[in-house]
Amino acid sequence: MTATTAPELARRTEAEVESQPETWSRAIELAARAGALPAAGASVLGLGCGTSYYILDSYARRRQQLGQGRTRAAIATELDAVDLADPGDAVILLSRSGTTSDLVHVGRELSKRTRTIAITGTPGSPITEVAHDTIVMDFADEQSVVQTRYATSALTLLRASIGDDVATLPDLARAALAEPPVANPADYNHVVFLGTGWTLGLADEAALKCREAARLWTESYATLEYRHGPIACASEKTLVWSFSPLPADVTEAITGTGATLRVATIDPQAELTLVHRLAIAYARHRGLECDTPKHLSRSVIVG
């Protein structure tokens, strides 16, 4: 892949990544009038698959941290979500396409016993037919297979609903996206993302984005777990990227391996836009079309 043709790759994904400041602003506006979102004090269960689960994990941890009420997130395909949900739970079903088979099935069963709220980018999709309430974010829907702006816009909506400080997020993202990629793809063949508390879900999502878009060797861990084995793989070809501040001893351990360390200095969600940029840079460097990655589709539909 030559330098002149590489920019032809990832055009749709790049446009969607660059549009995040605008879609986040619209998500903040939507949150102000979306009465279906759980109120403070409500018990909440978030269900999703893949990226949607990671976004809900971040939301759940942040909602608990802010004292908004009992909040959990689960993978729709991993646990018996029907048994996991309590009768009084408000259950959030997050799906960009609204067609994910496992989530639609679980949502249908849960709607028989508790309140369900679908958040989707696709009006009239199957998930809207099984949920009691629906919030449509079609302004953030995407053509690309790899989720970027839809996922972060959903997180913006959810964070706004719990009183988190999101007013400056669009401007932070705009400034971040004006910067060049944070690393040269030729310098690293291994990227590790770290997070703690609500940023752990962001670390997981960051690693997934780079795997999906560029088939890159990525890992994600809770910050203090990284020294319990995974650090053994670190080398001078490793970039370790933390979404939260690090204790001094962890910093020393990481830099002692020869790895390069980056620690977020802006809101962690805005920091995630820089990961999107890096994933595109890696895809182009490797001659990969991340608009339509190998082996992936926009939605997993079974049967």
Short mmCIF file of C-alpha atoms in Angstrom, two decimals:
data_model
loop_
_atom_site.label_atom_id
_atom_site.label_comp_id
_atom_site.label_asym_id
_atom_site.label_seq_id
_atom_site.Cartn_x
_atom_site.Cartn_y
_atom_site.Cartn_z
CA MET A 1 0.00 0.00 0.00
CA THR A 2 1.57 3.28 -1.07
CA ALA A 3 1.43 6.55 0.79
CA THR A 4 -0.77 8.05 -1.93
CA THR A 5 -3.42 5.33 -1.80
CA ALA A 6 -3.50 4.69 1.94
CA PRO A 7 -5.69 7.77 2.64
CA GLU A 8 -8.33 6.25 0.37
CA LEU A 9 -8.90 3.66 3.09
CA ALA A 10 -11.22 4.24 6.06
CA ARG A 11 -12.97 7.24 4.54
CA ARG A 12 -16.36 6.48 6.06
CA THR A 13 -14.91 5.58 9.44
CA GLU A 14 -12.79 8.70 9.49
CA ALA A 15 -15.77 10.93 8.65
CA GLU A 16 -17.78 9.33 11.45
CA VAL A 17 -14.93 9.75 13.92
CA GLU A 18 -14.53 13.40 12.98
CA SER A 19 -18.26 14.05 13.46
CA GLN A 20 -18.26 13.09 17.14
CA PRO A 21 -18.29 16.65 18.53
CA GLU A 22 -21.54 17.29 16.66
CA THR A 23 -23.23 14.01 17.58
CA TRP A 24 -22.22 14.43 21.22
CA SER A 25 -23.85 17.86 21.27
CA ARG A 26 -27.05 16.36 19.90
CA ALA A 27 -26.89 13.57 22.49
CA ILE A 28 -26.68 16.15 25.28
CA GLU A 29 -29.73 17.92 23.86
CA LEU A 30 -31.59 14.61 23.58
CA ALA A 31 -30.83 13.68 27.20
CA ALA A 32 -32.57 16.84 28.38
CA ARG A 33 -35.88 15.69 26.89
CA ALA A 34 -35.55 11.89 26.96
CA GLY A 35 -37.89 11.09 29.82
CA ALA A 36 -37.49 7.35 29.33
CA LEU A 37 -34.03 7.28 30.91
CA PRO A 38 -33.87 5.92 34.49
CA ALA A 39 -34.25 8.48 37.25
CA ALA A 40 -31.85 8.87 40.16
CA GLY A 41 -32.36 6.13 42.71
CA ALA A 42 -33.71 3.58 40.24
CA SER A 43 -32.09 0.16 40.03
CA VAL A 44 -30.68 -0.28 36.53
CA LEU A 45 -29.38 -3.21 34.50
CA GLY A 46 -27.66 -2.52 31.18
CA LEU A 47 -27.48 -5.26 28.55
CA GLY A 48 -25.46 -5.26 25.35
CA CYS A 49 -22.98 -7.18 23.23
CA GLY A 50 -19.48 -6.14 22.19
CA THR A 51 -19.04 -2.38 22.10
CA SER A 52 -22.50 -1.84 23.58
CA TYR A 53 -21.57 -3.87 26.65
CA TYR A 54 -18.37 -1.89 27.20
CA ILE A 55 -20.28 1.39 26.96
CA LEU A 56 -22.86 0.14 29.46
CA ASP A 57 -20.12 -1.08 31.79
CA SER A 58 -18.65 2.43 31.84
CA TYR A 59 -22.10 3.91 32.43
CA ALA A 60 -22.90 1.47 35.22
CA ARG A 61 -19.68 2.12 37.09
CA ARG A 62 -20.00 5.88 36.66
CA ARG A 63 -23.65 5.92 37.78
CA GLN A 64 -22.74 3.99 40.92
CA GLN A 65 -19.77 6.28 41.52
CA LEU A 66 -22.03 9.34 41.36
CA GLY A 67 -24.47 7.81 43.86
CA GLN A 68 -27.33 7.57 41.38
CA GLY A 69 -28.41 4.08 42.41
CA ARG A 70 -27.63 0.39 41.99
CA THR A 71 -26.39 -0.13 38.44
CA ARG A 72 -25.05 -3.22 36.71
CA ALA A 73 -24.04 -4.16 33.19
CA ALA A 74 -23.98 -7.62 31.66
CA ILE A 75 -23.25 -9.28 28.33
CA ALA A 76 -26.56 -10.41 26.90
CA THR A 77 -25.06 -13.68 25.64
CA GLU A 78 -22.95 -14.58 28.67
CA LEU A 79 -25.32 -14.65 31.62
CA ASP A 80 -28.91 -15.69 32.06
CA ALA A 81 -29.99 -12.07 31.92
CA VAL A 82 -33.62 -12.95 32.54
CA ASP A 83 -32.73 -14.43 35.94
CA LEU A 84 -30.18 -11.68 36.60
CA ALA A 85 -32.75 -8.89 36.33
CA ASP A 86 -34.79 -8.01 39.40
CA PRO A 87 -38.49 -7.20 38.94
CA GLY A 88 -37.91 -3.57 39.88
CA ASP A 89 -34.99 -3.00 37.51
CA ALA A 90 -35.08 -0.59 34.63
CA VAL A 91 -33.30 -2.56 31.89
CA ILE A 92 -31.42 -0.68 29.17
CA LEU A 93 -31.01 -2.54 25.88
CA LEU A 94 -28.27 -0.87 23.83
CA SER A 95 -27.93 -1.77 20.14
CA ARG A 96 -26.87 0.43 17.23
CA SER A 97 -28.67 -1.67 14.63
CA GLY A 98 -31.49 -2.84 16.87
CA THR A 99 -31.21 -6.26 15.24
CA THR A 100 -28.74 -8.14 17.46
CA SER A 101 -30.50 -11.48 17.90
CA ASP A 102 -29.34 -12.28 21.42
CA LEU A 103 -30.33 -8.88 22.76
CA VAL A 104 -33.72 -8.92 21.04
CA HIS A 105 -34.45 -12.35 22.53
CA VAL A 106 -33.45 -11.33 26.05
CA GLY A 107 -35.32 -8.04 25.72
CA ARG A 108 -38.50 -9.84 24.72
CA GLU A 109 -38.33 -12.10 27.78
CA LEU A 110 -37.43 -9.31 30.20
CA SER A 111 -40.24 -7.09 28.97
CA LYS A 112 -42.68 -9.62 30.41
CA ARG A 113 -41.50 -8.89 33.95
CA THR A 114 -39.84 -5.48 34.16
CA ARG A 115 -39.47 -2.17 32.34
CA THR A 116 -37.17 -2.18 29.31
CA ILE A 117 -35.67 0.80 27.48
CA ALA A 118 -34.13 0.38 24.03
CA ILE A 119 -31.46 2.80 22.86
CA THR A 120 -30.78 2.34 19.16
CA GLY A 121 -29.68 4.12 16.02
CA THR A 122 -32.33 2.47 13.88
CA PRO A 123 -36.01 3.43 14.18
CA GLY A 124 -38.48 0.60 13.69
CA SER A 125 -35.84 -2.09 14.31
CA PRO A 126 -36.71 -5.33 16.16
CA ILE A 127 -35.38 -4.07 19.50
CA THR A 128 -37.93 -1.23 19.43
CA GLU A 129 -40.74 -3.76 19.10
CA VAL A 130 -39.87 -5.65 22.28
CA ALA A 131 -39.00 -2.73 24.60
CA HIS A 132 -41.49 -0.66 26.56
CA ASP A 133 -39.70 2.59 25.70
CA THR A 134 -37.33 3.53 22.90
CA ILE A 135 -34.76 6.27 22.47
CA VAL A 136 -33.68 6.63 18.84
CA MET A 137 -30.28 8.13 18.08
CA ASP A 138 -30.43 7.96 14.29
CA PHE A 139 -28.32 11.12 14.04
CA ALA A 140 -25.38 9.06 15.35
CA ASP A 141 -25.97 5.93 13.25
CA GLU A 142 -23.09 4.80 11.05
CA GLN A 143 -22.42 3.21 7.69
CA SER A 144 -19.16 1.68 8.87
CA VAL A 145 -19.05 -1.70 10.55
CA VAL A 146 -16.78 -0.51 13.37
CA GLN A 147 -18.68 1.55 15.93
CA THR A 148 -17.23 4.91 16.90
CA ARG A 149 -19.60 7.89 17.06
CA TYR A 150 -22.71 5.87 17.88
CA ALA A 151 -21.10 4.26 20.92
CA THR A 152 -19.61 7.47 22.27
CA SER A 153 -22.83 9.40 21.59
CA ALA A 154 -24.78 6.78 23.55
CA LEU A 155 -22.31 7.17 26.42
CA THR A 156 -22.74 10.94 26.24
CA LEU A 157 -26.52 10.50 26.50
CA LEU A 158 -26.17 8.15 29.45
CA ARG A 159 -23.63 10.30 31.27
CA ALA A 160 -25.81 13.38 30.80
CA SER A 161 -28.75 11.49 32.29
CA ILE A 162 -26.89 10.93 35.56
CA GLY A 163 -25.75 14.51 35.97
CA ASP A 164 -22.17 13.90 34.87
CA ASP A 165 -20.26 16.92 33.59
CA VAL A 166 -20.61 16.56 29.82
CA ALA A 167 -21.07 20.19 28.78
CA THR A 168 -17.48 20.59 27.62
CA LEU A 169 -17.17 17.15 26.02
CA PRO A 170 -17.87 18.27 22.42
CA ASP A 171 -15.19 20.97 22.61
CA LEU A 172 -12.71 18.55 24.19
CA ALA A 173 -13.32 16.07 21.39
CA ARG A 174 -12.99 18.77 18.75
CA ALA A 175 -9.61 19.83 20.15
CA ALA A 176 -8.41 16.23 20.46
CA LEU A 177 -9.40 15.38 16.90
CA ALA A 178 -7.44 18.36 15.61
CA GLU A 179 -4.24 16.75 16.88
CA PRO A 180 -2.17 14.27 14.84
CA PRO A 181 -2.24 10.57 15.83
CA VAL A 182 -0.57 10.07 19.19
CA ALA A 183 1.88 7.46 17.88
CA ASN A 184 3.55 6.28 14.69
CA PRO A 185 2.16 2.83 13.80
CA ALA A 186 5.61 1.79 12.64
CA ASP A 187 6.92 2.17 16.18
CA TYR A 188 4.60 -0.25 18.03
CA ASN A 189 3.16 -3.67 17.27
CA HIS A 190 1.50 -4.06 20.67
CA VAL A 191 -0.84 -1.67 22.49
CA VAL A 192 -2.16 -2.15 26.02
CA PHE A 193 -5.02 -0.07 27.43
CA LEU A 194 -5.54 0.39 31.16
CA GLY A 195 -8.47 1.75 33.14
CA THR A 196 -9.97 1.73 36.59
CA GLY A 197 -13.51 2.33 37.78
CA TRP A 198 -15.68 3.63 34.97
CA THR A 199 -12.71 3.94 32.60
CA LEU A 200 -12.17 0.17 32.55
CA GLY A 201 -14.99 -0.16 30.02
CA LEU A 202 -13.31 2.50 27.90
CA ALA A 203 -10.03 0.57 28.00
CA ASP A 204 -11.84 -2.56 26.84
CA GLU A 205 -13.55 -0.62 24.06
CA ALA A 206 -10.27 0.98 22.97
CA ALA A 207 -8.60 -2.41 22.63
CA LEU A 208 -11.56 -3.75 20.66
CA LYS A 209 -11.50 -0.78 18.27
CA CYS A 210 -7.87 -1.39 17.35
CA ARG A 211 -8.45 -5.11 16.90
CA GLU A 212 -11.50 -4.57 14.69
CA ALA A 213 -10.08 -1.76 12.58
CA ALA A 214 -6.46 -2.82 12.21
CA ARG A 215 -6.13 -6.41 13.46
CA LEU A 216 -3.67 -5.05 15.98
CA TRP A 217 -2.35 -7.00 18.98
CA THR A 218 -4.14 -5.17 21.79
CA GLU A 219 -4.95 -5.94 25.40
CA SER A 220 -6.94 -4.21 28.15
CA TYR A 221 -6.76 -4.55 31.91
CA ALA A 222 -7.77 -2.99 35.18
CA THR A 223 -4.84 -0.78 36.12
CA LEU A 224 -3.53 -2.73 39.09
CA GLU A 225 -4.11 -6.08 37.37
CA TYR A 226 -1.55 -5.27 34.69
CA ARG A 227 1.37 -6.12 36.95
CA HIS A 228 -0.16 -9.49 37.85
CA GLY A 229 1.21 -11.23 34.76
CA PRO A 230 0.30 -9.30 31.58
CA ILE A 231 3.23 -6.91 31.92
CA ALA A 232 5.48 -9.84 31.01
CA CYS A 233 4.67 -9.20 27.33
CA ALA A 234 5.74 -5.54 27.38
CA SER A 235 8.75 -4.41 25.37
CA GLU A 236 10.12 -1.40 23.55
CA LYS A 237 7.54 -2.14 20.82
CA THR A 238 4.68 -1.76 23.32
CA LEU A 239 2.55 1.34 23.85
CA VAL A 240 0.76 1.34 27.20
CA TRP A 241 -2.15 3.79 27.25
CA SER A 242 -3.95 4.52 30.51
CA PHE A 243 -7.34 6.20 30.71
CA SER A 244 -6.81 7.08 34.36
CA PRO A 245 -3.91 8.35 36.50
CA LEU A 246 -1.38 5.72 37.53
CA PRO A 247 0.27 5.12 40.91
CA ALA A 248 3.98 5.89 40.87
CA ASP A 249 4.99 2.25 41.29
CA VAL A 250 2.90 1.19 38.28
CA THR A 251 4.41 3.95 36.17
CA GLU A 252 7.90 2.84 37.19
CA ALA A 253 7.15 -0.80 36.42
CA ILE A 254 5.81 0.00 32.95
CA THR A 255 8.61 2.32 31.90
CA GLY A 256 11.10 -0.18 33.27
CA THR A 257 10.07 -2.64 30.56
CA GLY A 258 11.09 -0.25 27.80
CA ALA A 259 7.46 0.34 26.83
CA THR A 260 6.17 3.81 25.99
CA LEU A 261 3.55 5.13 28.41
CA ARG A 262 0.71 7.56 27.70
CA VAL A 263 -1.66 8.71 30.44
CA ALA A 264 -4.87 10.57 29.57
CA THR A 265 -4.89 14.22 30.57
CA ILE A 266 -8.42 15.05 29.33
CA ASP A 267 -11.83 13.52 29.98
CA PRO A 268 -11.40 9.78 29.32
CA GLN A 269 -14.27 9.72 26.83
CA ALA A 270 -12.64 12.49 24.80
CA GLU A 271 -9.39 10.53 25.04
CA LEU A 272 -11.16 7.63 23.31
CA THR A 273 -11.46 9.72 20.13
CA LEU A 274 -7.66 9.68 19.96
CA VAL A 275 -7.78 5.88 19.99
CA HIS A 276 -10.16 6.03 17.04
CA ARG A 277 -7.63 8.15 15.16
CA LEU A 278 -4.82 5.76 16.01
CA ALA A 279 -6.86 2.73 14.91
CA ILE A 280 -7.40 4.35 11.51
CA ALA A 281 -3.70 5.17 11.27
CA TYR A 282 -2.79 1.54 11.96
CA ALA A 283 -5.33 0.30 9.41
CA ARG A 284 -3.88 2.55 6.72
CA HIS A 285 -0.34 1.63 7.68
CA ARG A 286 -1.25 -2.04 7.23
CA GLY A 287 -3.27 -1.49 4.05
CA LEU A 288 -6.54 -2.57 5.68
CA GLU A 289 -10.02 -1.23 4.93
CA CYS A 290 -11.54 -0.64 8.34
CA ASP A 291 -14.84 0.56 6.86
CA THR A 292 -15.56 -3.11 6.20
CA PRO A 293 -13.21 -5.26 8.31
CA LYS A 294 -12.62 -8.90 7.52
CA HIS A 295 -14.98 -11.38 9.22
CA LEU A 296 -17.21 -8.63 10.69
CA SER A 297 -20.70 -7.32 9.95
CA ARG A 298 -22.74 -4.43 11.35
CA SER A 299 -24.87 -6.76 13.43
CA VAL A 300 -24.77 -10.36 14.63
CA ILE A 301 -28.04 -11.99 13.59
CA VAL A 302 -28.62 -15.65 14.42
CA GLY A 303 -31.28 -17.87 12.89
#
